[in-house]
Short mmCIF file of C-alpha atoms in Angstrom, two decimals:
data_model
loop_
_atom_site.label_atom_id
_atom_site.label_comp_id
_atom_site.label_asym_id
_atom_site.label_seq_id
_atom_site.Cartn_x
_atom_site.Cartn_y
_atom_site.Cartn_z
CA SER A 1 -59.51 -18.24 -4.90
CA LYS A 2 -58.05 -14.73 -4.95
CA ALA A 3 -56.10 -15.58 -1.75
CA SER A 4 -54.84 -18.83 -3.25
CA LYS A 5 -53.54 -16.95 -6.33
CA GLU A 6 -51.70 -14.53 -4.03
CA ASP A 7 -50.22 -17.49 -2.14
CA GLU A 8 -49.08 -19.02 -5.44
CA ASN A 9 -47.50 -15.72 -6.48
CA ASP A 10 -45.73 -15.45 -3.12
CA GLU A 11 -44.44 -19.01 -3.46
CA GLU A 12 -43.22 -18.29 -7.01
CA GLU A 13 -41.45 -15.13 -5.79
CA GLU A 14 -39.79 -17.06 -2.96
CA GLU A 15 -38.70 -19.77 -5.41
CA LYS A 16 -37.23 -17.15 -7.78
CA LYS A 17 -35.33 -15.57 -4.87
CA LYS A 18 -33.96 -18.96 -3.78
CA LYS A 19 -32.82 -19.78 -7.32
CA ALA A 20 -31.16 -16.36 -7.71
CA LYS A 21 -29.37 -16.79 -4.40
CA ALA A 22 -28.19 -20.26 -5.41
CA ARG A 23 -26.86 -18.87 -8.72
CA ARG A 24 -24.98 -16.08 -6.87
CA GLU A 25 -23.46 -18.60 -4.45
CA GLU A 26 -22.43 -20.84 -7.35
CA ARG A 27 -20.74 -17.88 -9.10
CA VAL A 28 -18.78 -17.10 -5.91
CA ARG A 29 -17.72 -20.76 -5.59
CA ASN A 30 -16.65 -20.88 -9.23
CA ARG A 31 -14.81 -17.57 -8.97
CA ASN A 32 -12.85 -18.90 -5.98
CA LYS A 33 -12.14 -22.18 -7.76
CA ASN A 34 -10.93 -20.38 -10.87
CA ARG A 35 -8.57 -18.03 -9.08
CA LYS A 36 -5.00 -18.68 -10.03
CA PHE A 37 -2.35 -19.77 -7.56
CA GLU A 38 -0.69 -16.37 -7.87
CA ASP A 39 -3.93 -14.58 -6.95
CA TRP A 40 -4.34 -16.72 -3.82
CA LEU A 41 -0.67 -16.24 -2.96
CA GLU A 42 -1.21 -12.47 -3.12
CA LEU A 43 -4.13 -12.83 -0.70
CA LEU A 44 -1.93 -14.90 1.61
CA VAL A 45 0.80 -12.23 1.48
CA ALA A 46 -1.81 -9.57 2.35
CA PHE A 47 -2.97 -11.75 5.25
CA GLN A 48 0.64 -12.05 6.44
CA GLU A 49 1.16 -8.30 6.25
CA LEU A 50 -1.98 -7.75 8.30
CA HIS A 51 -1.48 -10.50 10.91
CA GLY A 52 2.27 -11.12 10.93
CA HIS A 53 1.93 -14.81 10.07
CA VAL A 54 0.36 -17.15 7.51
CA ARG A 55 -1.48 -19.41 9.95
CA VAL A 56 -4.91 -18.87 8.41
CA ASN A 57 -7.78 -20.17 10.53
CA VAL A 58 -9.56 -22.88 8.58
CA GLY A 59 -12.27 -23.52 11.15
CA ARG A 60 -15.96 -22.89 10.95
CA ASN A 61 -15.65 -19.47 12.61
CA SER A 62 -12.86 -18.25 10.33
CA LYS A 63 -12.99 -14.63 9.22
CA THR A 64 -11.27 -15.71 5.99
CA PRO A 65 -13.02 -18.97 5.03
CA HIS A 66 -12.10 -18.95 1.32
CA LEU A 67 -8.41 -18.34 2.03
CA GLY A 68 -8.53 -20.97 4.76
CA ARG A 69 -9.92 -23.56 2.35
CA TRP A 70 -7.24 -22.66 -0.21
CA VAL A 71 -4.53 -23.06 2.44
CA GLU A 72 -5.89 -26.50 3.34
CA SER A 73 -6.02 -27.36 -0.35
CA GLN A 74 -2.33 -26.45 -0.72
CA ARG A 75 -1.48 -28.79 2.17
CA GLN A 76 -3.48 -31.57 0.52
CA GLN A 77 -1.84 -30.97 -2.87
CA TYR A 78 1.58 -31.01 -1.16
CA ARG A 79 0.83 -34.38 0.47
CA LEU A 80 -0.21 -35.80 -2.91
CA TRP A 81 2.91 -34.35 -4.56
CA LYS A 82 5.17 -35.91 -1.90
CA GLU A 83 3.47 -39.28 -2.46
CA GLY A 84 4.13 -39.01 -6.21
CA LYS A 85 0.41 -38.76 -6.98
CA PRO A 86 -1.17 -36.31 -9.45
CA SER A 87 -1.16 -32.84 -7.90
CA SER A 88 -1.21 -29.18 -8.83
CA MET A 89 1.75 -28.61 -6.46
CA THR A 90 5.12 -27.72 -8.00
CA PRO A 91 8.58 -27.09 -6.52
CA GLU A 92 8.15 -23.40 -7.41
CA ARG A 93 4.87 -23.19 -5.49
CA ILE A 94 6.47 -24.95 -2.53
CA ASP A 95 9.29 -22.39 -2.55
CA ASP A 96 6.82 -19.50 -2.77
CA LEU A 97 4.79 -20.77 0.19
CA GLU A 98 7.79 -21.71 2.32
CA ALA A 99 9.28 -18.25 1.73
CA LEU A 100 6.27 -16.90 3.66
CA GLY A 101 6.81 -19.36 6.51
CA PHE A 102 4.00 -21.67 5.40
CA ALA A 103 3.57 -24.76 7.61
CA TRP A 104 2.74 -27.93 5.71
CA ASN A 105 1.75 -29.73 8.88
CA THR A 106 0.32 -27.43 11.53
CA ARG A 107 0.60 -29.96 14.39
CA ASP A 108 4.32 -30.39 13.75
CA ALA A 109 4.73 -26.61 13.47
CA ASP A 110 2.95 -26.07 16.80
CA ARG A 111 5.09 -28.72 18.48
CA ALA A 112 8.31 -27.28 17.01
CA GLU A 113 7.39 -23.77 18.23
CA GLU A 114 6.71 -25.06 21.73
CA GLU A 115 9.94 -27.10 21.82
CA ALA A 116 12.02 -24.16 20.58
CA ALA A 117 10.40 -21.89 23.14
CA ALA A 118 11.00 -24.33 25.98
CA ALA A 119 14.61 -24.86 24.90
CA SER A 120 15.24 -21.11 24.86
CA GLY A 121 14.10 -20.88 28.47
CA TYR A 122 12.45 -17.59 27.58
CA LEU A 123 9.03 -18.64 26.48
CA THR A 124 6.66 -20.95 28.25
CA LYS A 125 3.28 -20.02 26.85
CA VAL A 126 1.82 -18.61 23.67
CA TYR A 127 -1.66 -17.12 23.54
CA SER A 128 -3.01 -16.93 20.02
CA ASP A 129 -6.26 -16.18 18.28
CA GLU A 130 -7.08 -15.56 14.65
CA THR A 131 -5.81 -12.01 14.62
CA SER A 132 -2.87 -11.91 17.00
CA THR A 133 -0.30 -13.89 18.88
CA LYS A 134 1.08 -12.80 22.23
CA VAL A 135 4.23 -14.36 23.60
CA TYR A 136 4.75 -14.50 27.34
CA SER A 137 8.14 -14.71 29.00
CA ASN A 138 8.68 -17.01 31.97
CA GLU A 139 7.93 -14.11 34.34
CA ASP A 140 4.48 -13.30 32.99
CA ALA A 141 3.56 -16.73 31.61
CA GLU A 142 1.78 -17.84 34.76
CA GLU A 143 -1.59 -16.79 33.33
CA THR A 144 -2.56 -15.49 29.92
CA PRO A 145 -5.43 -13.03 29.45
CA LYS A 146 -7.54 -16.00 28.39
CA ASP A 147 -6.72 -17.80 31.67
CA LYS A 148 -7.58 -14.73 33.72
CA GLY A 149 -10.56 -13.70 31.62
CA GLU A 150 -8.88 -10.38 30.84
CA ASN A 151 -8.35 -8.81 27.50
CA GLU A 152 -4.88 -8.39 26.01
CA GLU A 153 -4.75 -4.64 26.71
CA ASP A 154 -5.12 -5.29 30.46
CA ALA A 155 -2.35 -7.89 30.24
CA ASP A 156 -0.07 -5.41 28.48
CA GLU A 157 -0.67 -2.85 31.24
CA THR A 158 0.07 -5.49 33.89
CA ALA A 159 3.30 -6.48 32.16
CA GLU A 160 4.35 -2.82 31.92
CA ALA A 161 3.64 -2.31 35.62
CA LYS A 162 5.82 -5.34 36.48
CA GLU A 163 8.67 -3.96 34.37
CA GLU A 164 8.45 -0.57 36.08
CA LYS A 165 8.73 -2.18 39.53
CA GLU A 166 11.96 -3.91 38.51
#
């Protein structure tokens, strides 16, 4: 009976902890929902300053999941706005996002980058991850670090060695 009371107390403690955690998570969700467009835009500008682009990873392994969800939300609101449906998107917000180089449709943006690169004759391959993008010229585009299993620093050294030989 003493052991069963201890078990009950442990269960009650666990339940209290679960409820407290759920309340904290709800506050975080609400705080993110209640952020103003301008606040999110500032976060996107900070992301751009850090990474050199505004292509926020929205996937499961994103290092910036809240910003990624907001970015996706902006794309959704833009689609609704273009269709004449109720939306929080405005022409001013569109201008603000486009001034940062925001892509409304990432597939089209990827295709346009590849086409422009191919047309220039300079670029044939782009290696990109969440934190950096490395552009390879035709000479060193044969294999990216990812293809070779090398890291980007090794690829930079290899590229420098090729330049020195020439």
